[in-house]
Backbone as numpy.savetxt, mean C-alpha at the origin, in Angstrom:
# Nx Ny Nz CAx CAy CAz Cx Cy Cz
6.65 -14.26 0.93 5.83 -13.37 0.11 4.39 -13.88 0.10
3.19 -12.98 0.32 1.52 -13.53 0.59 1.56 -14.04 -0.97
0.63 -14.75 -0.97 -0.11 -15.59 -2.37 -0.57 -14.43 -3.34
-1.08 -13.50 -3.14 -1.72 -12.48 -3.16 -0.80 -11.21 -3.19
0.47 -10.99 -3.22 1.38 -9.86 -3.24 1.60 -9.08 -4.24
0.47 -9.21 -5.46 0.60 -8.39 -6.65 -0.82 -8.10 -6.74
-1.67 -8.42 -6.09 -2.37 -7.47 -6.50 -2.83 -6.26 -6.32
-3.59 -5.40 -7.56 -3.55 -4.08 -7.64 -3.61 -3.32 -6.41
-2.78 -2.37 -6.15 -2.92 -1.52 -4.59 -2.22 -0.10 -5.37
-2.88 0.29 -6.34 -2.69 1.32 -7.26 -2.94 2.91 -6.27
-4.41 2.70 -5.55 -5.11 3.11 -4.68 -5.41 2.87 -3.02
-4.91 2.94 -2.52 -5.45 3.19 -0.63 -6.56 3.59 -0.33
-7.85 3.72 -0.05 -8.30 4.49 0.10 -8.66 4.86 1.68
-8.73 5.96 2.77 -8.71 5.66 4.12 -10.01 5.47 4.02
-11.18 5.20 4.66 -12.56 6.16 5.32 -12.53 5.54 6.94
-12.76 6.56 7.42 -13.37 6.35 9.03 -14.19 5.91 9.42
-13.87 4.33 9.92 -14.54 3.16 10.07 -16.43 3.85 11.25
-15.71 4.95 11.91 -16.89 5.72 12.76 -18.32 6.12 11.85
-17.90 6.29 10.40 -18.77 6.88 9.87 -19.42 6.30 8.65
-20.41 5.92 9.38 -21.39 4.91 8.27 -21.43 5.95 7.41
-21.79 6.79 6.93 -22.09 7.52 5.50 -20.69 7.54 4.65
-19.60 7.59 5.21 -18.46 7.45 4.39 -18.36 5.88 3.91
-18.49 5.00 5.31 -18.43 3.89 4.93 -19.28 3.09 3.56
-20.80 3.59 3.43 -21.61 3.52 2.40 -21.15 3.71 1.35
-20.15 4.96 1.01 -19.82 5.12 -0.35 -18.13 4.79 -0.53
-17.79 4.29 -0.05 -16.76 3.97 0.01 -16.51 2.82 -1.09
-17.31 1.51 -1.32 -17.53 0.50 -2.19 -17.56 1.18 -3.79
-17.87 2.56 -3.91 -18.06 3.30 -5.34 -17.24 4.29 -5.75
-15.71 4.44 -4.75 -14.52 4.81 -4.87 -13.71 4.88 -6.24
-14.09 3.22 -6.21 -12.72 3.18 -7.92 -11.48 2.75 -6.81
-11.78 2.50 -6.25 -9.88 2.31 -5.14 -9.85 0.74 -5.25
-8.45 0.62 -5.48 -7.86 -0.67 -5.78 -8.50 -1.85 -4.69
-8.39 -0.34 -2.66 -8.35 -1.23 -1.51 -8.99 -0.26 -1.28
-10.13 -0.05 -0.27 -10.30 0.51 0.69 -9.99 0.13 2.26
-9.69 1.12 3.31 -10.01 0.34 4.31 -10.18 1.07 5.15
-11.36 0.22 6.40 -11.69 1.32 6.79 -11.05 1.82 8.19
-10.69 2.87 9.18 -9.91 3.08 9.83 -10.59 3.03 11.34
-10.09 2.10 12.19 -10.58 2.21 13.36 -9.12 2.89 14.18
-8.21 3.17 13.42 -7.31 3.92 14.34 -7.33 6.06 14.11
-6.12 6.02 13.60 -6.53 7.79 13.77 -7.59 8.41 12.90
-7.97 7.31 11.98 -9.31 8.25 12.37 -10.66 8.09 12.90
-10.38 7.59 14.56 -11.66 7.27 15.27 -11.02 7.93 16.07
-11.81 8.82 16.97 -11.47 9.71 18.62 -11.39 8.32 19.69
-10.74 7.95 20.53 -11.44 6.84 21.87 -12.58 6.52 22.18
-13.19 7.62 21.84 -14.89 7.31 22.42 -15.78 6.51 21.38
-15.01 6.50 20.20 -15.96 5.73 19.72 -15.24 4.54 18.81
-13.65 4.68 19.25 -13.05 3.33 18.32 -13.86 1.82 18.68
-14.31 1.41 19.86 -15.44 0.01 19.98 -16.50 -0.21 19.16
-17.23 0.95 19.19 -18.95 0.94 18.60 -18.15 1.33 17.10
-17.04 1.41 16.36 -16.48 1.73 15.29 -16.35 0.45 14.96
-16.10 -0.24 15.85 -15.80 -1.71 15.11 -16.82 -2.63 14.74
-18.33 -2.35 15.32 -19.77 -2.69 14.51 -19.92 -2.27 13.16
-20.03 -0.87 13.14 -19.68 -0.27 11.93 -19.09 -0.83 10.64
-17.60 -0.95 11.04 -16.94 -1.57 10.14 -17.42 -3.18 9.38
-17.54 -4.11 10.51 -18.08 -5.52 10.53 -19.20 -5.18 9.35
-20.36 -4.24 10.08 -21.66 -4.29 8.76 -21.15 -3.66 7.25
-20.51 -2.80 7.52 -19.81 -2.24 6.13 -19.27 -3.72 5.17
-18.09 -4.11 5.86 -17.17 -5.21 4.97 -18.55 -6.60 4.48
-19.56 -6.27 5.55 -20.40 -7.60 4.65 -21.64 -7.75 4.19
-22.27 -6.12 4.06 -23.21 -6.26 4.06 -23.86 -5.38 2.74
-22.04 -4.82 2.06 -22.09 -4.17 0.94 -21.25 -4.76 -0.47
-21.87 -5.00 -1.22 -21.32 -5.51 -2.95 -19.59 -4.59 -2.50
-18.53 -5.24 -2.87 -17.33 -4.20 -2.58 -16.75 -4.76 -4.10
-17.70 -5.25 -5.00 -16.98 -5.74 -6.49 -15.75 -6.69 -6.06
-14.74 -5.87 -7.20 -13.21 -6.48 -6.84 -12.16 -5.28 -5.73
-12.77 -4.48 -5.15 -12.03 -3.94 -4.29 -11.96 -4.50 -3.03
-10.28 -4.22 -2.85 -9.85 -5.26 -1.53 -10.47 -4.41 -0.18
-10.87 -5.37 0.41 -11.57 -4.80 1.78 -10.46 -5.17 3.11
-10.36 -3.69 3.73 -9.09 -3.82 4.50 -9.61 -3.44 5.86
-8.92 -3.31 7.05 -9.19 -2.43 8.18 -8.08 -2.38 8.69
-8.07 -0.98 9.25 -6.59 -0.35 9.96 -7.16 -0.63 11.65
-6.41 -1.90 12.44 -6.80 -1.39 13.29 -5.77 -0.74 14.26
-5.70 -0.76 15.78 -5.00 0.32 16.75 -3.49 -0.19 16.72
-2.81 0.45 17.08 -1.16 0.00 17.62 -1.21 -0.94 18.65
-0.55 -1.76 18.25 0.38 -3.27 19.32 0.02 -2.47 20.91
0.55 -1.38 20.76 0.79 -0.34 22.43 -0.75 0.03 22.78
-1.96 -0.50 22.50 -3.15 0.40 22.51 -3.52 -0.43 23.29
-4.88 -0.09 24.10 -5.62 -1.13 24.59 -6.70 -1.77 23.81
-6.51 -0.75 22.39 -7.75 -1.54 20.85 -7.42 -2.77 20.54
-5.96 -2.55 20.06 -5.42 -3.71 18.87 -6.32 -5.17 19.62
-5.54 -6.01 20.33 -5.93 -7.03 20.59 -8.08 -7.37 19.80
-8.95 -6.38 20.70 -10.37 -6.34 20.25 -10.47 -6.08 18.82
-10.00 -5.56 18.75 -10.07 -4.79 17.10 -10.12 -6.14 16.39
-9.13 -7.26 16.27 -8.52 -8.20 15.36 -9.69 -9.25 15.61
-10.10 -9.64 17.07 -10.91 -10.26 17.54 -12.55 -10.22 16.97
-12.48 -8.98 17.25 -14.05 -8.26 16.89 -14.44 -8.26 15.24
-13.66 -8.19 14.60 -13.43 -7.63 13.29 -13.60 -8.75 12.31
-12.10 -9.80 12.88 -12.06 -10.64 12.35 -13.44 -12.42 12.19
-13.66 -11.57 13.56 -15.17 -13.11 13.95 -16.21 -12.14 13.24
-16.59 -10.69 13.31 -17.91 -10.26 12.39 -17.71 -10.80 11.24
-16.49 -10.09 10.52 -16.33 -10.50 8.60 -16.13 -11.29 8.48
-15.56 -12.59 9.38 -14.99 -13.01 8.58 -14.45 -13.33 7.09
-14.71 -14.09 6.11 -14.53 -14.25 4.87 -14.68 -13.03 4.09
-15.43 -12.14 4.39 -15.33 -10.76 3.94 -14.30 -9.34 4.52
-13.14 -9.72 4.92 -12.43 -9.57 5.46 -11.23 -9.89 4.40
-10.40 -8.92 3.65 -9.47 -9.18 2.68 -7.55 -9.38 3.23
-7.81 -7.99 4.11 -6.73 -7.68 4.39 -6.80 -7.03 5.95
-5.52 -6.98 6.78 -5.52 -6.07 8.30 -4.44 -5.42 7.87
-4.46 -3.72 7.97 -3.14 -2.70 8.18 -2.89 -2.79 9.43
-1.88 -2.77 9.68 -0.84 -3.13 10.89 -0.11 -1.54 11.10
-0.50 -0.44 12.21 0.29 0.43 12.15 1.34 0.66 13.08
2.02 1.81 12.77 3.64 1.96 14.00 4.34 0.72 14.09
4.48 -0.24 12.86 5.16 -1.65 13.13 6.75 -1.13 13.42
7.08 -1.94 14.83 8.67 -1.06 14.51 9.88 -2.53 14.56
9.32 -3.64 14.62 9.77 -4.95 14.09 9.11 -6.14 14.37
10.01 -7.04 13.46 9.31 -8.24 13.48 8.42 -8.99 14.11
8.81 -8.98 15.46 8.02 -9.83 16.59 6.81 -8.69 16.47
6.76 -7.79 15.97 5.19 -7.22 15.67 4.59 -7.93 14.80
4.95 -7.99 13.98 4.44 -8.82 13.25 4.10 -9.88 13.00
4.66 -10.93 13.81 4.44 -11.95 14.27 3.38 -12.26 15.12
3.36 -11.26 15.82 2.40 -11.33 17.50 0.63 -10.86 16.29
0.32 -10.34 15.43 -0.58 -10.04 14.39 -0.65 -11.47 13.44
0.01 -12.07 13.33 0.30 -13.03 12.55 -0.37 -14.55 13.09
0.34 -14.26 14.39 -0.27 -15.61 15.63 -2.14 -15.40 15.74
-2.12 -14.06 16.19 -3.83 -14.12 16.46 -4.50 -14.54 15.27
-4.13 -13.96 14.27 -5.24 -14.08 12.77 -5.18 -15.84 12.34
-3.68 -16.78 12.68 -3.72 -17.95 12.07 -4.99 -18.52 13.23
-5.02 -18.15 14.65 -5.94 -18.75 15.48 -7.60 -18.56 15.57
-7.54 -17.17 14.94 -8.75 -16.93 14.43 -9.26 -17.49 13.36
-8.29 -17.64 11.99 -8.77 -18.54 11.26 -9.29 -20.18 11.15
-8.65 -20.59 12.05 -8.83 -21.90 12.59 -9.87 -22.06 13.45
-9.87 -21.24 14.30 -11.61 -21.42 15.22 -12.48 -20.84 14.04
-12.39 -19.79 12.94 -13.55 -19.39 12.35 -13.99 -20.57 11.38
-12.96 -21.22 11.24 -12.77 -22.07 9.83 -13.30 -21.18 8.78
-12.41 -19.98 8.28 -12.21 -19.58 7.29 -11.37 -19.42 6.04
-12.47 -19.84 4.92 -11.56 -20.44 2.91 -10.65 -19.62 3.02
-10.34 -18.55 3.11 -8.83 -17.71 3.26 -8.14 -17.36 3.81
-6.87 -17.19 3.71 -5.67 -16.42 4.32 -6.16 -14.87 4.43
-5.89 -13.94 5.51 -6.16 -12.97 5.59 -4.49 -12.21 5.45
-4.59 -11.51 5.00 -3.29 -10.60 4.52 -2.96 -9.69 4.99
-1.59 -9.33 5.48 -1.58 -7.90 6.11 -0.37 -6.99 5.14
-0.86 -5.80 5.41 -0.22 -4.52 5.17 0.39 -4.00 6.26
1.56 -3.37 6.28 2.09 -2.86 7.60 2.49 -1.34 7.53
2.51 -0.53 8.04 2.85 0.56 8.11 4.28 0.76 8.50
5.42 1.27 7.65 6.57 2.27 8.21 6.62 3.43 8.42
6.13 3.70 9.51 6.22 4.96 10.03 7.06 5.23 11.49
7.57 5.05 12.24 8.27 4.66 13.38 9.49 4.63 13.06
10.71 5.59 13.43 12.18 5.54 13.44 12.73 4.15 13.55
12.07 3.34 14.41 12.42 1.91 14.68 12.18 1.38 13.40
10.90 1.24 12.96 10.54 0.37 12.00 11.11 1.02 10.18
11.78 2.08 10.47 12.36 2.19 9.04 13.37 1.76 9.28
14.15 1.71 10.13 15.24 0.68 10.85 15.30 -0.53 10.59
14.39 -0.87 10.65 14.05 -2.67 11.07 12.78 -3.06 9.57
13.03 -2.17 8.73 11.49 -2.77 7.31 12.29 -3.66 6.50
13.49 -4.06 6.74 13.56 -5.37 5.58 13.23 -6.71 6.81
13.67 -6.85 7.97 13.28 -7.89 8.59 11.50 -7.47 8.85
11.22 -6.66 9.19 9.71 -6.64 9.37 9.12 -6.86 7.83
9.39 -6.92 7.02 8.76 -7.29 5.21 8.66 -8.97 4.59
10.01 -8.87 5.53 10.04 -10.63 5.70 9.49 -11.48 6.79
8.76 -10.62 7.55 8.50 -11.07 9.05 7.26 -12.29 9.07
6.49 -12.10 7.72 5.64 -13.36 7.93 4.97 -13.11 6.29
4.65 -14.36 5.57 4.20 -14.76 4.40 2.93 -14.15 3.96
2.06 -13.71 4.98 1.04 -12.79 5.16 1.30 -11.06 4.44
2.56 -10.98 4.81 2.59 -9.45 4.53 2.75 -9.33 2.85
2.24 -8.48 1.95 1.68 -8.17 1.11 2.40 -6.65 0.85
2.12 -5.78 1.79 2.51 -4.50 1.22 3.49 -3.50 2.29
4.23 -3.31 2.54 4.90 -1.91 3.12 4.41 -0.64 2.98
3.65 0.05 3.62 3.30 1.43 3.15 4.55 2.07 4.11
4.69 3.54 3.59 5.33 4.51 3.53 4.24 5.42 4.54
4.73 5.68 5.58 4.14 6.74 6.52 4.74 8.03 7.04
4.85 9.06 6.23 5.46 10.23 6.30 4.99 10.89 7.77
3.61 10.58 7.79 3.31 11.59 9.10 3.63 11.27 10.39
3.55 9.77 10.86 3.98 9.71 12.38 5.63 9.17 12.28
5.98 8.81 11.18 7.42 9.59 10.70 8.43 10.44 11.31
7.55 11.29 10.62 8.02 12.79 10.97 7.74 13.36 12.58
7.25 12.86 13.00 6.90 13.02 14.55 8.27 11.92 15.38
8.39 10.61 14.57 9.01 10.00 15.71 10.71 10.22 14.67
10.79 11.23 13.93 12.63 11.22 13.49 12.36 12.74 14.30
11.42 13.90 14.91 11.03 15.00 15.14 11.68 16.19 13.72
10.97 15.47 13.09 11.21 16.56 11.62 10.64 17.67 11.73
10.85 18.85 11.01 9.89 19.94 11.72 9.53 20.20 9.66
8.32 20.06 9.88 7.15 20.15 8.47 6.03 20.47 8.84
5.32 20.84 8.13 3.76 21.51 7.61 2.68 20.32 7.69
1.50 20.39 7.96 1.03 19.88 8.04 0.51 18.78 6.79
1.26 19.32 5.59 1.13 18.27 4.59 2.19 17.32 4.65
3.39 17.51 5.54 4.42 16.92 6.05 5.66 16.79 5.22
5.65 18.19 4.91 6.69 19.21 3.56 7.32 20.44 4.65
8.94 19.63 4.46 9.46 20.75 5.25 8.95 22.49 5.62
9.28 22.69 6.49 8.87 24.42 7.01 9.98 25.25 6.35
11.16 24.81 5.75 12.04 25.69 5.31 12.63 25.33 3.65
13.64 26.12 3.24 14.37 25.60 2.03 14.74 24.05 2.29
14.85 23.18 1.50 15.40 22.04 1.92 15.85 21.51 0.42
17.21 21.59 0.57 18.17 20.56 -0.67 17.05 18.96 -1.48
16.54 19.49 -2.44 16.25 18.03 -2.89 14.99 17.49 -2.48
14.76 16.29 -2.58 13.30 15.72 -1.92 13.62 15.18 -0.31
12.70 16.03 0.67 12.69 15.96 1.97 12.73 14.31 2.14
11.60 13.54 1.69 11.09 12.02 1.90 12.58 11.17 1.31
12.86 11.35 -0.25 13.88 10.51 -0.55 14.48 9.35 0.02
15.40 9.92 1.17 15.55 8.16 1.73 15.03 7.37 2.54
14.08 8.02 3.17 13.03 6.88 3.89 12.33 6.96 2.65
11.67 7.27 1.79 11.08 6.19 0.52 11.51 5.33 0.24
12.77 5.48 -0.12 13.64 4.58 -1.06 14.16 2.99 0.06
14.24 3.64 1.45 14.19 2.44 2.56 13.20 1.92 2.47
11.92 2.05 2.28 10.77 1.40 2.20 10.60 0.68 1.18
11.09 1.26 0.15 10.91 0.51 -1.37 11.71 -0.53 -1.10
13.13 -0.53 -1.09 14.08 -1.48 -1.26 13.80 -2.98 -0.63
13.14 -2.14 0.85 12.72 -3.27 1.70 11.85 -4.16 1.06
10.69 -3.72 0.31 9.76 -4.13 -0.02 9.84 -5.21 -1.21
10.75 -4.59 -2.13 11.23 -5.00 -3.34 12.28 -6.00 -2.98
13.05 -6.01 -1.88 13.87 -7.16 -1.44 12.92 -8.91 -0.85
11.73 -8.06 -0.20 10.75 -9.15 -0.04 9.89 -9.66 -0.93
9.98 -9.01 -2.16 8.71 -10.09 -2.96 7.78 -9.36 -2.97
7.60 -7.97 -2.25 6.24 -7.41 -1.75 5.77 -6.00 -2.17
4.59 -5.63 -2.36 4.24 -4.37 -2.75 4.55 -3.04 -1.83
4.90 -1.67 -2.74 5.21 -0.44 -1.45 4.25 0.41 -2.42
3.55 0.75 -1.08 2.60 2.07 -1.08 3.22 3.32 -0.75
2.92 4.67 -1.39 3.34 5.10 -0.59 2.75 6.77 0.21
3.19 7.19 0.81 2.28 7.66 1.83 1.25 8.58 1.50
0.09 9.27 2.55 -1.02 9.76 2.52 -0.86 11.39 2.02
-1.61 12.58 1.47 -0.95 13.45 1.13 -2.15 14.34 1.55
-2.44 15.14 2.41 -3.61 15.55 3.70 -3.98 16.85 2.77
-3.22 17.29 1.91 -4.23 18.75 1.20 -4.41 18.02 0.26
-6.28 17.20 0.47 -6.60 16.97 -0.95 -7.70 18.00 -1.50
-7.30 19.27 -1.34 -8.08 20.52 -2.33 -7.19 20.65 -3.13
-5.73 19.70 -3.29 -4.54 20.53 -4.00 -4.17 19.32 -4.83
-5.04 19.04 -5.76 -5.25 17.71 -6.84 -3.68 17.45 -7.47
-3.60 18.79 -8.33 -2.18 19.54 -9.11 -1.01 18.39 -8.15
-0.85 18.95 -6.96 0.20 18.81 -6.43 0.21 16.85 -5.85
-0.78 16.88 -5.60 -1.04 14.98 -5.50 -0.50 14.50 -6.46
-1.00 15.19 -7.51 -0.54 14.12 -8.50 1.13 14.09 -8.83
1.79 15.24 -8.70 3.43 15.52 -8.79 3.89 14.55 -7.53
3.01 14.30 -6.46 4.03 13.72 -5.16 3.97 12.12 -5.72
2.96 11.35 -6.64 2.48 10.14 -7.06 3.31 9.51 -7.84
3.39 10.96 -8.76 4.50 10.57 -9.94 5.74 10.00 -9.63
6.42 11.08 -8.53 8.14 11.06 -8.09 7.79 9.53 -7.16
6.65 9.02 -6.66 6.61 7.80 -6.02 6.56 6.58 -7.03
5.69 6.81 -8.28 5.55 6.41 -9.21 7.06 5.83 -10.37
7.97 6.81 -10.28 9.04 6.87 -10.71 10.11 6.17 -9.88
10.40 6.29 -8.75 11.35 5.72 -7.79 10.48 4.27 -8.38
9.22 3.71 -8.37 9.01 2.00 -8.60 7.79 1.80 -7.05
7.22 2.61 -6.79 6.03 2.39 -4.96 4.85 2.00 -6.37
4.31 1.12 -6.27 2.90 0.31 -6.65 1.46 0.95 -6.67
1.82 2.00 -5.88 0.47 2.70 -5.67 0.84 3.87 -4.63
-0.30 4.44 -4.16 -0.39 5.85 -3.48 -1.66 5.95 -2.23
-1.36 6.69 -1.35 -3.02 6.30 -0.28 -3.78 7.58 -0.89
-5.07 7.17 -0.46 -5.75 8.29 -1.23 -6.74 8.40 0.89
-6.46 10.05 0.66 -7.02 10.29 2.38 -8.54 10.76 1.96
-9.20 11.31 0.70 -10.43 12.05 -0.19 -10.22 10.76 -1.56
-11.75 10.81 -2.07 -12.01 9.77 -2.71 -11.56 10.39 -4.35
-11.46 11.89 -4.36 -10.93 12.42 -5.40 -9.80 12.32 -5.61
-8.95 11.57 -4.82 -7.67 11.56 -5.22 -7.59 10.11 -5.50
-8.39 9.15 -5.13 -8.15 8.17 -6.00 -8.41 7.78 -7.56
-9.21 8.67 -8.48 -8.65 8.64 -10.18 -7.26 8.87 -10.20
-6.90 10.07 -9.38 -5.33 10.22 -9.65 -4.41 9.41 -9.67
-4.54 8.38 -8.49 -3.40 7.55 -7.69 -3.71 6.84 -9.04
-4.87 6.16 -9.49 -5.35 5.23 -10.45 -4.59 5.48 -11.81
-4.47 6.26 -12.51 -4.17 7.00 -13.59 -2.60 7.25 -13.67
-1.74 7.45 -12.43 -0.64 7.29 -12.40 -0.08 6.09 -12.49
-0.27 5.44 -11.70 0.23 3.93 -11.66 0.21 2.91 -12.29
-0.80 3.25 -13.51 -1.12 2.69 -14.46 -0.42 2.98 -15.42
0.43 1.72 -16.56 1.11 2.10 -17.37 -0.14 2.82 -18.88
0.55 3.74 -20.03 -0.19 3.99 -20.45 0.12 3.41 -22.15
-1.16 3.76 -22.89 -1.07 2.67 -24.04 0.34 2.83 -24.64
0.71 3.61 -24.73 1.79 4.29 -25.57 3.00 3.31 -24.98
3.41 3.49 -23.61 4.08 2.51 -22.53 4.06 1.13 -23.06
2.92 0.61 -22.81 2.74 -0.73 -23.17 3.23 -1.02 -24.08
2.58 -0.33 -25.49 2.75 -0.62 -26.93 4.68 -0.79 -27.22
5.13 0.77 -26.43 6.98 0.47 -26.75 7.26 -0.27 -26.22
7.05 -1.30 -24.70 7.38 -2.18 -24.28 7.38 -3.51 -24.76
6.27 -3.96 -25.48 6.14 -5.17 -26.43 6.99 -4.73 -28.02
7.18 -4.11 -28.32 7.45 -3.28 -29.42 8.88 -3.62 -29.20
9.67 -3.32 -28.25 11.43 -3.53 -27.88 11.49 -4.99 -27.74
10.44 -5.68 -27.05 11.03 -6.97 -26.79 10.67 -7.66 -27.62
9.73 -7.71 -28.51 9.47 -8.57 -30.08 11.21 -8.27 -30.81
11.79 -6.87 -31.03 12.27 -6.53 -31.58 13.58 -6.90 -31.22
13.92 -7.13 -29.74 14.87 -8.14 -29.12 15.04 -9.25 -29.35
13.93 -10.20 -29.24 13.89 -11.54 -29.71 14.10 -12.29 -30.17
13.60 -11.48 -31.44 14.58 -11.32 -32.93 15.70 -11.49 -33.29
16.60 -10.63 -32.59 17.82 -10.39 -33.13 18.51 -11.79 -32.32
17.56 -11.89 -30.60 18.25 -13.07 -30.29 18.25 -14.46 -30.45
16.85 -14.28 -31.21 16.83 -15.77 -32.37 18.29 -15.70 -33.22
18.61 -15.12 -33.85 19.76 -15.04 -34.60 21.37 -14.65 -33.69
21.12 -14.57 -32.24 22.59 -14.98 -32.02 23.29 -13.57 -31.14
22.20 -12.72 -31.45 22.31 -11.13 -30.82 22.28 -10.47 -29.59
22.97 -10.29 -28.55 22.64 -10.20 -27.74 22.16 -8.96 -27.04
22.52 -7.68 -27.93 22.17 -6.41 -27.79 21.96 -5.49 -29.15
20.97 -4.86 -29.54 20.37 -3.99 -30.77 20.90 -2.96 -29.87
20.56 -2.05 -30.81 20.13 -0.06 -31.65 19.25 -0.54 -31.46
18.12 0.75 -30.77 17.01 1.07 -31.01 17.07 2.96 -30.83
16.52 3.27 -31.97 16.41 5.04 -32.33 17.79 5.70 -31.07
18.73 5.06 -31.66 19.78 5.73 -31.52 20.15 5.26 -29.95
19.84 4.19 -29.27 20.60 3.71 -28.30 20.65 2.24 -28.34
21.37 1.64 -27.35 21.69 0.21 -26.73 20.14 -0.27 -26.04
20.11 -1.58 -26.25 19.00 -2.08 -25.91 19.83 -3.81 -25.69
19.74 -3.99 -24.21 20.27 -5.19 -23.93 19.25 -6.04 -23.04
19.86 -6.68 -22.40 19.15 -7.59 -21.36 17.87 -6.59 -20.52
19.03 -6.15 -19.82 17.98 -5.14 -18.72 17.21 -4.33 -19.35
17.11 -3.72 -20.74 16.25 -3.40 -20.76 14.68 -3.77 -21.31
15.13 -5.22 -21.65 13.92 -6.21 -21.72 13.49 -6.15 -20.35
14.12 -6.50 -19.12 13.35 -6.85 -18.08 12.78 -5.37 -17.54
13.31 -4.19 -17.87 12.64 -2.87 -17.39 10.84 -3.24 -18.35
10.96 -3.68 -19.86 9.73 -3.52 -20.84 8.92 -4.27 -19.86
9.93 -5.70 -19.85 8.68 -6.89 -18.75 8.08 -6.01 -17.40
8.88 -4.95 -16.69 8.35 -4.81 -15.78 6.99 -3.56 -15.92
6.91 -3.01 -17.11 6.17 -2.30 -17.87 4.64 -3.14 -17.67
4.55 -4.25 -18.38 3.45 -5.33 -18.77 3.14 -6.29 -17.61
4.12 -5.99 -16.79 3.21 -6.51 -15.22 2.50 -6.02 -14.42
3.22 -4.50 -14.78 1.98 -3.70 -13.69 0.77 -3.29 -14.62
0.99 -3.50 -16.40 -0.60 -3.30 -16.80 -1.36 -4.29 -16.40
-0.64 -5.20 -16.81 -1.53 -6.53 -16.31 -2.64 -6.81 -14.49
């Protein structure tokens, strides 16, 4: 599990590492992470001169406490290798995190893992650099509890519905919501594979990108049901959808307040020998102290 595996990733935010004007405002987001994308969203022609871009962005702008990330190309590209190289010797130390995409196992992760410890050592850089990995790849929802455990670096599992759905050949809409009636929630068990994985490693799950952001309403219903299953946060693809992701994931006063409120009130009874109360008409035992505790970790 990274040193670093709790912190806030409430928010994703993408911007396209190509485009200095996104990149500029990107630092005034409100997003937990930004990062910026030298993969789909750069055309070929300009993923190289994208990776200058990025370098001046991560160091040459105040980013507060937001984590500074970069997505770079697939293992299979002729980017990845430059990308890590290029990226990692511009920012260095300003350089938080690398998204890792189409991971479809371990020895991916590993082979990302090897370059960055060697880069750190020739850069002689104060930190560990952290990675995020993408499940999106039939293989790699296959293979996300050994790829979660695949190296001490990894931090977060995101949830990738869209190249997903291309490599199980799902047939969906371009928000990546079935084309027909469909029993129940389409995503369900590849979420819940991603979560488990994640939650079996020690590690945070994001979960995936949601491409109609004119349709606020409905972001926020897909956040919630991610929110509810236990995913840490949400990607935000428009900077308006990160208050949302923010605002969900966040427990609220009311939350908090019953959560300290049950376990004072637990305490109590187990100072005196009790091992389960009534509370307004139900059972209140062990687990549901550790549900309150898990309440006051993610405010925290």
């Amino acid at each position: 599990m990274g040193t670093h595996a709790h912190r806030p990733r409430r928010s994703e935010l993408a911007t396209p590492a190509s485009s200095e004007r996104m990149c500029a405002r990107a630092p005034s987001s409100g997003a937990d992470l930004v990062f910026l994308d030298l993969e789909d969203a750069c055309a070929p022609a300009v993923k190289e001169s994208a990776r200058t871009i990025a370098v001046s962005a991560l160091t040459e702008q105040d980013w507060g406490t937001t984590l500074r990330a970069v997505r770079v190309n697939g293992l299979d590209t002729p980017w990845c290798h430059d990308d890590l190289i290029e990226v990692v010797t511009g920012a260095r130390d300003a350089l938080d995190v690398v998204i890792v995409p189409k991971v479809r196992t371990a020895r991916d992760v590993w082979w990302v893992d090897v370059l960055l410890s060697q880069l750190e050592q020739k850069l002689r850089l104060r930190r560990r650099i952290a990675l995020e990995v993408l499940i999106e790849e039939a293989e790699g929802l296959a293979n996300a509890l050994e790829i979660a455990r695949a190296s001490p670096r990894v931090e977060a599992l995101i949830f990738g519905a869209g190249d997903l759905s291309v490599s199980l050949r799902a047939r969906v809409d371009g928000n990546f919501d079935p084309l027909g009636p469909y029993p129940g929630d389409f995503w369900h068990f590849a979420r819940t594979q991603v979560l488990t994985a994640a939650r079996a490693a020690g590690i945070a799950a994001v979960d995936a990108p949601f491409p109609a952001y004119g349709e606020p309403d409905a972001y926020r219903v897909s956040a919630e049901q991610a929110a509810l299953l236990g995913f840490d946060g949400k990607w935000a693809i428009h900077p308006s959808q990160v208050p949302l992701a923010n605002k969900v994931f966040t427990p609220t006063k009311e939350e908090v307040a019953a959560a300290k409120d049950i376990i004072a009130r637990y305490r109590s009874a187990e100072a005196e020998g009790t091992g389960a109360i009534g509370h307004d008409g139900r059972l209140v035992d062990a687990a549901h102290i550790k549900l309150a505790t898990n309440v006051l970790d993610r405010a925290r």
